[in-house]
mmCIF file of C-alpha atoms and ligand atoms in Angstrom:
data_model
loop_
_atom_site.group_PDB
_atom_site.id
_atom_site.type_symbol
_atom_site.label_atom_id
_atom_site.label_comp_id
_atom_site.label_asym_id
_atom_site.label_seq_id
_atom_site.Cartn_x
_atom_site.Cartn_y
_atom_site.Cartn_z
ATOM 1 C CA MET A 1 -50.689 37.712 -25.037
ATOM 2 C CA ARG A 2 -47.648 39.941 -24.372
ATOM 3 C CA VAL A 3 -45.064 38.370 -22.041
ATOM 4 C CA ASN A 4 -41.635 39.225 -20.619
ATOM 5 C CA ALA A 5 -38.589 37.648 -22.212
ATOM 6 C CA TYR A 6 -34.839 37.939 -22.676
ATOM 7 C CA ALA A 7 -33.720 38.274 -26.289
ATOM 8 C CA ALA A 8 -30.560 38.671 -28.348
ATOM 9 C CA PRO A 9 -31.235 41.715 -30.546
ATOM 10 C CA ALA A 10 -28.568 40.851 -33.148
ATOM 11 C CA ALA A 11 -25.718 38.378 -33.719
ATOM 12 C CA GLY A 12 -23.107 38.577 -30.978
ATOM 13 C CA GLU A 13 -24.943 41.252 -28.977
ATOM 14 C CA PRO A 14 -25.760 40.759 -25.299
ATOM 15 C CA LEU A 15 -29.230 39.516 -24.432
ATOM 16 C CA ALA A 16 -31.578 42.125 -22.953
ATOM 17 C CA PRO A 17 -35.079 42.236 -21.434
ATOM 18 C CA THR A 18 -37.935 42.661 -23.876
ATOM 19 C CA THR A 19 -41.536 41.596 -24.404
ATOM 20 C CA ILE A 20 -42.850 39.164 -27.015
ATOM 21 C CA GLU A 21 -46.245 38.083 -28.280
ATOM 22 C CA ARG A 22 -47.527 34.551 -27.605
ATOM 23 C CA ARG A 23 -50.342 33.217 -29.767
ATOM 24 C CA ALA A 24 -53.845 32.624 -28.422
ATOM 25 C CA VAL A 25 -54.380 29.075 -27.141
ATOM 26 C CA GLY A 26 -55.659 27.000 -30.086
ATOM 27 C CA PRO A 27 -57.757 23.821 -29.793
ATOM 28 C CA ASN A 28 -54.675 21.547 -29.530
ATOM 29 C CA ASP A 29 -52.434 24.008 -27.632
ATOM 30 C CA VAL A 30 -51.112 24.151 -24.101
ATOM 31 C CA LEU A 31 -50.283 27.437 -22.345
ATOM 32 C CA ILE A 32 -47.343 26.904 -20.013
ATOM 33 C CA LYS A 33 -46.136 29.150 -17.187
ATOM 34 C CA ILE A 34 -42.396 28.610 -17.450
ATOM 35 C CA GLN A 35 -40.524 28.017 -14.190
ATOM 36 C CA TYR A 36 -37.045 27.075 -15.386
ATOM 37 C CA ALA A 37 -35.092 27.210 -18.638
ATOM 38 C CA GLY A 38 -31.664 25.631 -19.100
ATOM 39 C CA ILE A 39 -28.856 27.304 -21.034
ATOM 40 C CA CYS A 40 -27.620 25.011 -23.805
ATOM 41 C CA HIS A 41 -24.456 25.695 -25.786
ATOM 42 C CA SER A 42 -26.718 25.646 -28.867
ATOM 43 C CA ASP A 43 -28.338 28.860 -27.543
ATOM 44 C CA ILE A 44 -24.885 30.437 -27.599
ATOM 45 C CA HIS A 45 -23.974 29.074 -31.067
ATOM 46 C CA THR A 46 -27.285 30.485 -32.356
ATOM 47 C CA VAL A 47 -27.101 33.998 -30.930
ATOM 48 C CA ARG A 48 -23.401 34.357 -31.777
ATOM 49 C CA GLY A 49 -24.107 33.548 -35.424
ATOM 50 C CA ASP A 50 -21.978 30.349 -35.403
ATOM 51 C CA TRP A 51 -24.660 28.570 -37.432
ATOM 52 C CA GLY A 52 -25.409 31.376 -39.880
ATOM 53 C CA ALA A 53 -28.059 34.095 -40.106
ATOM 54 C CA GLN A 54 -30.941 34.045 -37.601
ATOM 55 C CA PRO A 55 -34.324 35.789 -37.451
ATOM 56 C CA PHE A 56 -33.371 38.307 -34.735
ATOM 57 C CA PRO A 57 -34.508 39.175 -32.151
ATOM 58 C CA VAL A 58 -33.938 35.629 -30.869
ATOM 59 C CA VAL A 59 -35.363 34.432 -27.535
ATOM 60 C CA PRO A 60 -33.370 31.243 -26.870
ATOM 61 C CA GLY A 61 -34.228 28.394 -24.533
ATOM 62 C CA HIS A 62 -35.165 24.809 -25.354
ATOM 63 C CA GLU A 63 -34.864 23.183 -21.953
ATOM 64 C CA ILE A 64 -38.194 24.297 -20.557
ATOM 65 C CA VAL A 65 -40.040 23.170 -17.424
ATOM 66 C CA GLY A 66 -43.237 24.772 -16.238
ATOM 67 C CA THR A 67 -46.854 24.199 -15.258
ATOM 68 C CA VAL A 68 -49.923 24.070 -17.443
ATOM 69 C CA LEU A 69 -52.087 27.205 -17.112
ATOM 70 C CA GLU A 70 -54.626 26.498 -19.846
ATOM 71 C CA VAL A 71 -55.364 23.825 -22.456
ATOM 72 C CA GLY A 72 -57.277 23.969 -25.749
ATOM 73 C CA ASP A 73 -60.618 22.169 -25.949
ATOM 74 C CA GLN A 74 -59.189 19.216 -27.900
ATOM 75 C CA VAL A 75 -56.306 18.532 -25.512
ATOM 76 C CA THR A 76 -56.603 15.322 -23.520
ATOM 77 C CA LYS A 77 -52.917 14.555 -22.916
ATOM 78 C CA HIS A 78 -52.247 17.426 -20.447
ATOM 79 C CA GLN A 79 -54.267 18.972 -17.653
ATOM 80 C CA VAL A 80 -54.178 22.385 -15.975
ATOM 81 C CA GLY A 81 -51.776 22.406 -13.030
ATOM 82 C CA THR A 82 -49.525 19.553 -14.135
ATOM 83 C CA ARG A 83 -45.757 19.905 -14.553
ATOM 84 C CA VAL A 84 -44.628 19.683 -18.137
ATOM 85 C CA GLY A 85 -41.566 20.114 -20.300
ATOM 86 C CA VAL A 86 -40.746 21.361 -23.772
ATOM 87 C CA GLY A 87 -37.500 20.530 -25.530
ATOM 88 C CA CYS A 88 -36.028 21.547 -28.869
ATOM 89 C CA LEU A 89 -39.078 20.811 -31.055
ATOM 90 C CA VAL A 90 -42.500 22.442 -31.154
ATOM 91 C CA ASN A 91 -43.905 21.181 -34.450
ATOM 92 C CA SER A 92 -43.367 18.831 -37.402
ATOM 93 C CA CYS A 93 -45.446 17.646 -40.368
ATOM 94 C CA GLY A 94 -46.738 14.557 -38.539
ATOM 95 C CA LYS A 95 -47.076 12.641 -41.813
ATOM 96 C CA CYS A 96 -43.632 11.868 -43.253
ATOM 97 C CA SER A 97 -41.829 8.581 -42.632
ATOM 98 C CA SER A 98 -39.679 10.131 -39.866
ATOM 99 C CA CYS A 99 -42.667 11.606 -38.012
ATOM 100 C CA VAL A 100 -44.682 8.403 -38.369
ATOM 101 C CA ARG A 101 -41.923 6.382 -36.706
ATOM 102 C CA GLY A 102 -41.631 8.906 -33.875
ATOM 103 C CA ASP A 103 -38.456 10.588 -35.087
ATOM 104 C CA GLU A 104 -40.065 14.041 -35.391
ATOM 105 C CA GLN A 105 -36.640 15.660 -35.035
ATOM 106 C CA TYR A 106 -35.799 14.280 -38.481
ATOM 107 C CA CYS A 107 -39.103 15.429 -40.085
ATOM 108 C CA LEU A 108 -38.591 15.410 -43.847
ATOM 109 C CA ASP A 109 -40.657 18.569 -44.144
ATOM 110 C CA GLY A 110 -38.503 20.300 -41.512
ATOM 111 C CA ALA A 111 -39.093 19.994 -37.780
ATOM 112 C CA VAL A 112 -39.846 23.352 -36.156
ATOM 113 C CA GLY A 113 -37.329 24.356 -33.502
ATOM 114 C CA THR A 114 -38.477 25.892 -30.229
ATOM 115 C CA TYR A 115 -36.856 29.217 -31.107
ATOM 116 C CA ALA A 116 -35.506 31.097 -34.131
ATOM 117 C CA ALA A 117 -37.536 28.865 -36.443
ATOM 118 C CA GLU A 118 -40.413 29.566 -38.793
ATOM 119 C CA ASP A 119 -43.463 27.739 -37.501
ATOM 120 C CA ARG A 120 -45.926 26.029 -39.824
ATOM 121 C CA ASP A 121 -48.239 29.079 -39.569
ATOM 122 C CA GLY A 122 -45.449 31.398 -40.803
ATOM 123 C CA THR A 123 -44.670 33.027 -37.439
ATOM 124 C CA PHE A 124 -41.241 32.747 -35.776
ATOM 125 C CA THR A 125 -40.824 30.716 -32.616
ATOM 126 C CA HIS A 126 -39.482 32.094 -29.333
ATOM 127 C CA GLY A 127 -37.966 29.905 -26.646
ATOM 128 C CA GLY A 128 -37.914 29.440 -22.914
ATOM 129 C CA TYR A 129 -36.152 32.594 -21.726
ATOM 130 C CA SER A 130 -39.654 33.987 -21.225
ATOM 131 C CA THR A 131 -42.462 33.717 -18.709
ATOM 132 C CA HIS A 132 -44.970 31.792 -20.861
ATOM 133 C CA VAL A 133 -45.097 29.692 -24.002
ATOM 134 C CA VAL A 134 -47.937 28.232 -26.095
ATOM 135 C CA VAL A 135 -47.068 24.842 -27.604
ATOM 136 C CA ASP A 136 -48.969 22.157 -29.511
ATOM 137 C CA ALA A 137 -49.881 19.499 -26.924
ATOM 138 C CA ASP A 138 -48.199 16.758 -28.985
ATOM 139 C CA PHE A 139 -44.818 18.445 -28.372
ATOM 140 C CA VAL A 140 -45.304 18.829 -24.619
ATOM 141 C CA VAL A 141 -44.033 16.064 -22.319
ATOM 142 C CA THR A 142 -44.882 15.242 -18.718
ATOM 143 C CA VAL A 143 -42.185 15.860 -16.106
ATOM 144 C CA PRO A 144 -42.538 13.112 -13.496
ATOM 145 C CA ASP A 145 -43.290 14.348 -9.960
ATOM 146 C CA GLY A 146 -40.151 12.799 -8.492
ATOM 147 C CA LEU A 147 -37.827 15.053 -10.510
ATOM 148 C CA ASP A 148 -36.715 18.434 -9.181
ATOM 149 C CA PRO A 149 -38.110 20.909 -11.745
ATOM 150 C CA ALA A 150 -34.980 23.081 -12.029
ATOM 151 C CA ALA A 151 -32.590 20.143 -12.301
ATOM 152 C CA ALA A 152 -34.935 18.370 -14.737
ATOM 153 C CA ALA A 153 -34.937 21.256 -17.228
ATOM 154 C CA PRO A 154 -31.618 20.254 -18.885
ATOM 155 C CA LEU A 155 -33.000 16.772 -19.495
ATOM 156 C CA LEU A 156 -35.181 18.286 -22.235
ATOM 157 C CA CYS A 157 -32.119 18.829 -24.445
ATOM 158 C CA ALA A 158 -28.865 17.642 -22.835
ATOM 159 C CA GLY A 159 -30.644 14.555 -21.484
ATOM 160 C CA ILE A 160 -32.435 13.419 -24.622
ATOM 161 C CA THR A 161 -29.527 14.312 -26.930
ATOM 162 C CA THR A 162 -27.308 11.846 -25.108
ATOM 163 C CA TYR A 163 -29.973 9.262 -24.198
ATOM 164 C CA SER A 164 -31.071 8.842 -27.819
ATOM 165 C CA PRO A 165 -27.692 7.717 -29.261
ATOM 166 C CA LEU A 166 -26.956 5.615 -26.170
ATOM 167 C CA ARG A 167 -30.177 3.709 -26.868
ATOM 168 C CA HIS A 168 -29.796 3.646 -30.648
ATOM 169 C CA TRP A 169 -26.301 2.130 -30.393
ATOM 170 C CA ASP A 170 -27.340 -0.223 -27.534
ATOM 171 C CA ALA A 171 -25.223 1.046 -24.646
ATOM 172 C CA GLY A 172 -25.704 -1.331 -21.742
ATOM 173 C CA PRO A 173 -24.096 -4.094 -19.714
ATOM 174 C CA GLY A 174 -20.995 -5.377 -21.478
ATOM 175 C CA THR A 175 -20.479 -2.278 -23.646
ATOM 176 C CA LYS A 176 -17.670 0.206 -23.263
ATOM 177 C CA VAL A 177 -18.751 3.800 -23.769
ATOM 178 C CA ALA A 178 -16.520 6.870 -23.842
ATOM 179 C CA VAL A 179 -17.808 10.408 -23.437
ATOM 180 C CA VAL A 180 -15.717 13.211 -24.916
ATOM 181 C CA GLY A 181 -16.153 16.573 -23.145
ATOM 182 C CA LEU A 182 -17.602 16.924 -19.642
ATOM 183 C CA GLY A 183 -19.986 19.868 -20.092
ATOM 184 C CA GLY A 184 -23.780 20.007 -20.115
ATOM 185 C CA LEU A 185 -24.300 17.156 -22.573
ATOM 186 C CA GLY A 186 -21.223 15.246 -21.435
ATOM 187 C CA HIS A 187 -22.195 14.998 -17.773
ATOM 188 C CA MET A 188 -25.661 13.752 -18.760
ATOM 189 C CA ALA A 189 -24.102 11.183 -21.090
ATOM 190 C CA VAL A 190 -22.012 9.870 -18.179
ATOM 191 C CA LYS A 191 -25.001 9.586 -15.825
ATOM 192 C CA LEU A 192 -27.240 7.962 -18.436
ATOM 193 C CA ALA A 193 -24.652 5.519 -19.815
ATOM 194 C CA HIS A 194 -23.824 4.458 -16.257
ATOM 195 C CA ALA A 195 -27.518 3.970 -15.425
ATOM 196 C CA LEU A 196 -27.921 1.890 -18.602
ATOM 197 C CA GLY A 197 -25.195 -0.404 -17.289
ATOM 198 C CA ALA A 198 -22.312 0.460 -19.620
ATOM 199 C CA GLU A 199 -18.673 0.787 -18.549
ATOM 200 C CA VAL A 200 -18.077 4.532 -18.866
ATOM 201 C CA THR A 201 -14.873 6.445 -19.574
ATOM 202 C CA VAL A 202 -14.612 10.229 -19.630
ATOM 203 C CA LEU A 203 -12.197 11.771 -22.115
ATOM 204 C CA SER A 204 -11.715 15.356 -20.956
ATOM 205 C CA GLN A 205 -9.125 17.984 -21.835
ATOM 206 C CA SER A 206 -7.536 17.781 -18.371
ATOM 207 C CA LEU A 207 -7.992 15.896 -15.113
ATOM 208 C CA LYS A 208 -9.504 18.962 -13.385
ATOM 209 C CA LYS A 209 -13.003 17.462 -13.206
ATOM 210 C CA GLN A 210 -11.887 13.879 -12.550
ATOM 211 C CA GLU A 211 -13.390 13.676 -9.063
ATOM 212 C CA ASP A 212 -16.732 14.963 -10.404
ATOM 213 C CA GLY A 213 -16.645 12.570 -13.338
ATOM 214 C CA LEU A 214 -16.217 9.545 -11.092
ATOM 215 C CA LYS A 215 -19.039 10.760 -8.817
ATOM 216 C CA LEU A 216 -21.301 11.185 -11.840
ATOM 217 C CA GLY A 217 -20.818 7.491 -12.605
ATOM 218 C CA ALA A 218 -17.705 7.209 -14.760
ATOM 219 C CA ASP A 219 -15.521 4.157 -14.220
ATOM 220 C CA HIS A 220 -12.418 5.723 -15.777
ATOM 221 C CA TYR A 221 -11.204 9.228 -16.535
ATOM 222 C CA PHE A 222 -8.458 10.265 -18.955
ATOM 223 C CA ALA A 223 -6.989 13.584 -20.102
ATOM 224 C CA THR A 224 -6.940 14.099 -23.857
ATOM 225 C CA SER A 225 -4.089 16.607 -23.428
ATOM 226 C CA ASP A 226 -1.893 13.592 -22.548
ATOM 227 C CA PRO A 227 -0.811 11.805 -25.769
ATOM 228 C CA ALA A 228 -0.442 8.538 -23.805
ATOM 229 C CA THR A 229 -4.267 8.440 -23.488
ATOM 230 C CA PHE A 230 -4.545 7.721 -27.198
ATOM 231 C CA THR A 231 -2.084 4.830 -27.148
ATOM 232 C CA GLU A 232 -3.324 3.312 -23.910
ATOM 233 C CA LEU A 233 -6.987 3.352 -25.009
ATOM 234 C CA ALA A 234 -6.462 2.444 -28.689
ATOM 235 C CA SER A 235 -9.165 0.143 -30.146
ATOM 236 C CA SER A 236 -11.069 -0.166 -26.875
ATOM 237 C CA PHE A 237 -14.553 1.425 -27.093
ATOM 238 C CA ASP A 238 -17.798 0.186 -28.632
ATOM 239 C CA LEU A 239 -19.305 3.657 -28.614
ATOM 240 C CA ILE A 240 -17.890 7.142 -28.247
ATOM 241 C CA ILE A 241 -20.209 10.115 -27.756
ATOM 242 C CA ASN A 242 -18.446 13.343 -28.700
ATOM 243 C CA THR A 243 -20.130 16.313 -27.008
ATOM 244 C CA VAL A 244 -17.439 18.920 -27.663
ATOM 245 C CA SER A 245 -18.730 22.259 -28.989
ATOM 246 C CA ALA A 246 -15.550 22.898 -31.022
ATOM 247 C CA SER A 247 -13.830 20.906 -33.773
ATOM 248 C CA VAL A 248 -11.638 18.070 -32.505
ATOM 249 C CA ASP A 249 -9.209 15.662 -34.161
ATOM 250 C CA VAL A 250 -11.836 13.077 -35.098
ATOM 251 C CA ASN A 251 -9.213 10.644 -36.382
ATOM 252 C CA ALA A 252 -7.536 10.472 -32.987
ATOM 253 C CA TYR A 253 -10.882 9.495 -31.403
ATOM 254 C CA LEU A 254 -11.775 7.036 -34.170
ATOM 255 C CA GLY A 255 -8.557 5.221 -33.302
ATOM 256 C CA LEU A 256 -10.007 4.526 -29.857
ATOM 257 C CA LEU A 257 -12.905 2.504 -31.317
ATOM 258 C CA ALA A 258 -12.887 -1.278 -31.219
ATOM 259 C CA LEU A 259 -13.896 -3.386 -34.237
ATOM 260 C CA ASP A 260 -17.368 -2.238 -35.418
ATOM 261 C CA GLY A 261 -17.340 0.659 -32.975
ATOM 262 C CA THR A 262 -19.140 3.944 -33.607
ATOM 263 C CA LEU A 263 -18.157 7.528 -32.860
ATOM 264 C CA VAL A 264 -21.319 9.609 -32.603
ATOM 265 C CA ASN A 265 -20.941 13.355 -32.884
ATOM 266 C CA VAL A 266 -23.586 15.245 -30.961
ATOM 267 C CA GLY A 267 -21.415 18.356 -30.608
ATOM 268 C CA ALA A 268 -22.245 20.784 -33.399
ATOM 269 C CA PRO A 269 -19.115 22.869 -34.074
ATOM 270 C CA PRO A 270 -19.395 25.587 -36.707
ATOM 271 C CA LYS A 271 -16.376 24.353 -38.693
ATOM 272 C CA PRO A 272 -16.071 21.065 -40.647
ATOM 273 C CA MET A 273 -13.987 18.210 -39.254
ATOM 274 C CA ARG A 274 -11.772 16.075 -41.523
ATOM 275 C CA VAL A 275 -12.169 12.316 -41.435
ATOM 276 C CA ASN A 276 -9.410 10.127 -42.813
ATOM 277 C CA ALA A 277 -10.912 7.016 -44.486
ATOM 278 C CA MET A 278 -8.033 5.022 -43.007
ATOM 279 C CA SER A 279 -9.363 5.813 -39.528
ATOM 280 C CA LEU A 280 -12.535 3.892 -40.410
ATOM 281 C CA ILE A 281 -11.651 1.036 -42.731
ATOM 282 C CA GLY A 282 -9.051 -0.695 -40.562
ATOM 283 C CA ALA A 283 -11.686 -1.782 -38.014
ATOM 284 C CA ARG A 284 -15.031 -1.350 -39.831
ATOM 285 C CA ARG A 285 -15.649 1.727 -37.703
ATOM 286 C CA SER A 286 -18.490 4.224 -38.160
ATOM 287 C CA PHE A 287 -18.616 7.971 -37.756
ATOM 288 C CA ALA A 288 -22.187 9.102 -37.069
ATOM 289 C CA GLY A 289 -24.275 12.026 -35.890
ATOM 290 C CA SER A 290 -27.421 12.261 -33.816
ATOM 291 C CA MET A 291 -29.858 15.088 -33.130
ATOM 292 C CA ILE A 292 -31.880 15.327 -29.916
ATOM 293 C CA GLY A 293 -34.654 12.670 -29.899
ATOM 294 C CA GLY A 294 -38.332 12.210 -30.757
ATOM 295 C CA ILE A 295 -41.164 13.162 -28.433
ATOM 296 C CA ALA A 296 -42.003 9.608 -27.325
ATOM 297 C CA GLN A 297 -38.342 8.918 -26.594
ATOM 298 C CA THR A 298 -38.086 12.198 -24.661
ATOM 299 C CA GLN A 299 -40.931 11.000 -22.431
ATOM 300 C CA GLU A 300 -39.236 7.589 -22.107
ATOM 301 C CA MET A 301 -35.994 9.348 -21.071
ATOM 302 C CA LEU A 302 -37.795 11.450 -18.424
ATOM 303 C CA ASP A 303 -39.451 8.338 -17.009
ATOM 304 C CA PHE A 304 -36.081 6.522 -17.041
ATOM 305 C CA CYS A 305 -34.518 9.464 -15.165
ATOM 306 C CA ALA A 306 -37.317 9.456 -12.579
ATOM 307 C CA GLU A 307 -36.875 5.709 -12.087
ATOM 308 C CA HIS A 308 -33.097 6.056 -11.648
ATOM 309 C CA GLY A 309 -33.092 9.363 -9.735
ATOM 310 C CA ILE A 310 -31.203 11.161 -12.480
ATOM 311 C CA VAL A 311 -31.229 14.928 -12.941
ATOM 312 C CA SER A 312 -28.696 17.459 -14.164
ATOM 313 C CA GLU A 313 -26.074 19.120 -11.946
ATOM 314 C CA ILE A 314 -27.110 22.746 -12.095
ATOM 315 C CA GLU A 315 -26.349 26.296 -11.065
ATOM 316 C CA VAL A 316 -29.564 28.339 -10.895
ATOM 317 C CA ILE A 317 -29.261 31.953 -12.037
ATOM 318 C CA ALA A 318 -31.512 35.004 -12.363
ATOM 319 C CA ALA A 319 -32.402 36.233 -15.854
ATOM 320 C CA ASP A 320 -30.077 39.242 -15.564
ATOM 321 C CA GLN A 321 -27.109 36.840 -15.226
ATOM 322 C CA ILE A 322 -27.617 35.217 -18.642
ATOM 323 C CA ASN A 323 -24.834 37.110 -20.428
ATOM 324 C CA GLU A 324 -22.357 36.325 -17.666
ATOM 325 C CA ALA A 325 -23.421 32.670 -17.771
ATOM 326 C CA TYR A 326 -22.760 32.565 -21.539
ATOM 327 C CA GLU A 327 -19.200 33.798 -20.952
ATOM 328 C CA ARG A 328 -18.694 31.149 -18.301
ATOM 329 C CA VAL A 329 -19.981 28.365 -20.590
ATOM 330 C CA LEU A 330 -17.560 29.537 -23.292
ATOM 331 C CA ALA A 331 -14.756 29.430 -20.721
ATOM 332 C CA SER A 332 -15.756 25.849 -19.677
ATOM 333 C CA ASP A 333 -16.585 27.298 -16.254
ATOM 334 C CA VAL A 334 -19.867 25.551 -15.512
ATOM 335 C CA ARG A 335 -20.684 22.538 -13.370
ATOM 336 C CA TYR A 336 -22.626 21.451 -15.290
ATOM 337 C CA ARG A 337 -25.610 23.427 -16.551
ATOM 338 C CA PHE A 338 -26.899 26.932 -15.931
ATOM 339 C CA VAL A 339 -30.642 27.044 -15.381
ATOM 340 C CA ILE A 340 -32.562 30.329 -15.406
ATOM 341 C CA ASP A 341 -35.101 30.839 -12.630
ATOM 342 C CA VAL A 342 -37.735 32.283 -14.935
ATOM 343 C CA SER A 343 -39.717 33.768 -12.027
ATOM 344 C CA THR A 344 -37.020 36.493 -12.043
ATOM 345 C CA LEU A 345 -38.567 37.666 -15.342
ATOM 346 C CA ASP A 346 -42.052 38.244 -13.855
HETATM 347 N N1 LIG B 1 -26.855 17.017 -31.582
HETATM 348 C C1 LIG B 1 -27.758 17.681 -30.891
HETATM 349 O O1 LIG B 1 -28.960 17.441 -31.009
HETATM 350 C C2 LIG B 1 -27.311 18.714 -29.924
HETATM 351 C C3 LIG B 1 -28.136 19.079 -28.862
HETATM 352 C C4 LIG B 1 -27.653 19.982 -27.930
HETATM 353 C C5 LIG B 1 -26.400 20.520 -28.064
HETATM 354 N N2 LIG B 1 -25.643 20.183 -29.126
HETATM 355 C C6 LIG B 1 -24.276 20.690 -29.288
HETATM 356 O O2 LIG B 1 -23.416 19.957 -28.434
HETATM 357 C C7 LIG B 1 -22.295 20.754 -28.087
HETATM 358 C C8 LIG B 1 -22.120 20.737 -26.592
HETATM 359 O O3 LIG B 1 -23.208 21.396 -25.957
HETATM 360 P P1 LIG B 1 -23.186 21.618 -24.363
HETATM 361 O O4 LIG B 1 -24.403 22.403 -24.071
HETATM 362 O O5 LIG B 1 -22.912 20.352 -23.676
HETATM 363 O O6 LIG B 1 -21.908 22.578 -24.217
HETATM 364 P P2 LIG B 1 -20.926 22.777 -22.970
HETATM 365 O O7 LIG B 1 -20.218 24.042 -23.252
HETATM 366 O O8 LIG B 1 -21.664 22.617 -21.695
HETATM 367 O O9 LIG B 1 -19.930 21.534 -23.105
HETATM 368 C C9 LIG B 1 -18.957 21.459 -24.096
HETATM 369 C C10 LIG B 1 -17.743 20.747 -23.534
HETATM 370 O O10 LIG B 1 -16.734 20.745 -24.544
HETATM 371 C C11 LIG B 1 -15.499 21.132 -23.967
HETATM 372 N N3 LIG B 1 -14.688 21.780 -24.997
HETATM 373 C C12 LIG B 1 -14.875 22.989 -25.559
HETATM 374 N N4 LIG B 1 -13.933 23.225 -26.479
HETATM 375 C C13 LIG B 1 -13.131 22.153 -26.485
HETATM 376 C C14 LIG B 1 -12.012 21.773 -27.263
HETATM 377 N N5 LIG B 1 -11.501 22.590 -28.178
HETATM 378 N N6 LIG B 1 -11.461 20.553 -27.029
HETATM 379 C C15 LIG B 1 -11.982 19.724 -26.110
HETATM 380 N N7 LIG B 1 -13.047 20.030 -25.359
HETATM 381 C C16 LIG B 1 -13.605 21.219 -25.543
HETATM 382 C C17 LIG B 1 -15.886 22.073 -22.857
HETATM 383 O O11 LIG B 1 -14.874 22.144 -21.880
HETATM 384 C C18 LIG B 1 -17.138 21.435 -22.321
HETATM 385 O O12 LIG B 1 -16.826 20.457 -21.365
HETATM 386 C C19 LIG B 1 -22.575 22.130 -28.685
HETATM 387 O O13 LIG B 1 -21.910 22.228 -29.924
HETATM 388 C C20 LIG B 1 -24.073 22.117 -28.876
HETATM 389 O O14 LIG B 1 -24.519 23.003 -29.882
HETATM 390 C C21 LIG B 1 -26.064 19.292 -30.045
HETATM 391 ZN ZN1 LIG B 2 -29.785 22.207 -26.589
#
């Protein structure tokens, strides 16, 4: 099936309209008519070549919401007409210790990304900046009816990427959580940590988005451009989620952790960051990373969001505004996620 899409033809080149082939619906597949696709900073890192060579042309998009058009004859989990989502993963081996425990994103045989990845049948995957996608039913989640479909799209990456570490490191009543960077991931981290009951502090470059941050659920808001922030908040957090897309001074943030605290990097900057052992050993601190979340946890997160009325703050754009949106994300000019109205690709 040939469908319309927006693709980056080569590293650093603007995205342009094209058509791509989608596979025939197999016995365990779901054909989805895509309605909305969020723009994640990872899309930009990928097409700009920040993370190395890619199998161009690349059709990005791993925050996908749509409706089921067709299901394979072995599919029982999804029905035609229901609203579904696809995040960053479309396949994994299903057998390794990570897959068996529901951490498909850490598949030891290599989880298959939603785009720019070689699938287990040898073809390359294409993401959500396109009108349709065919995905194995096991990697398709249900988007609860109560969630606005456009504003729910970013939950499929920004939502789960922040929910997963908040749960893993037990954010909740009595814990102090700081979120570094108030972009797509950051604003979801604030909403989710607040809903989980934690005391939430935003650490942003300036105070420009302070009013927003407090409305999103933060209890406190500090500017990291002010050196006093780092003395005032020294040794105070149980958990810090760093969502910044560029390298930061990790040691400065480690100094803000309390005894046994953990700094989790979800931001994926292209350049290495230096960690001073002294930043860790003085208070038994940990520096960790976390990548999206498994399929079951993604469904749990969507259900949690429906229960708590949580969606992303979005600006809906037409497909021909994607390149402009990328520039605005790079300039930190987005509140707080661009979402493509995929019907503009029909
Ligand atoms: N770990 C994962 O599974 C995972 C999943 C999705 C995204 N990511 C990564 O997370 C990062 C953030 O993604 P996003 O979509 O939220 O991006 P975004 O652009 O929406 O947000 C990034 C935030 O970082 C801030 N920022 C940028 N440069 C900065 C600097 N030098 N100092 C301080 N703050 C700075 C921006 O102002 C913005 O608020 C990206 O690197 C992305 O690739 C990781
Ligand atoms: Zn993403």
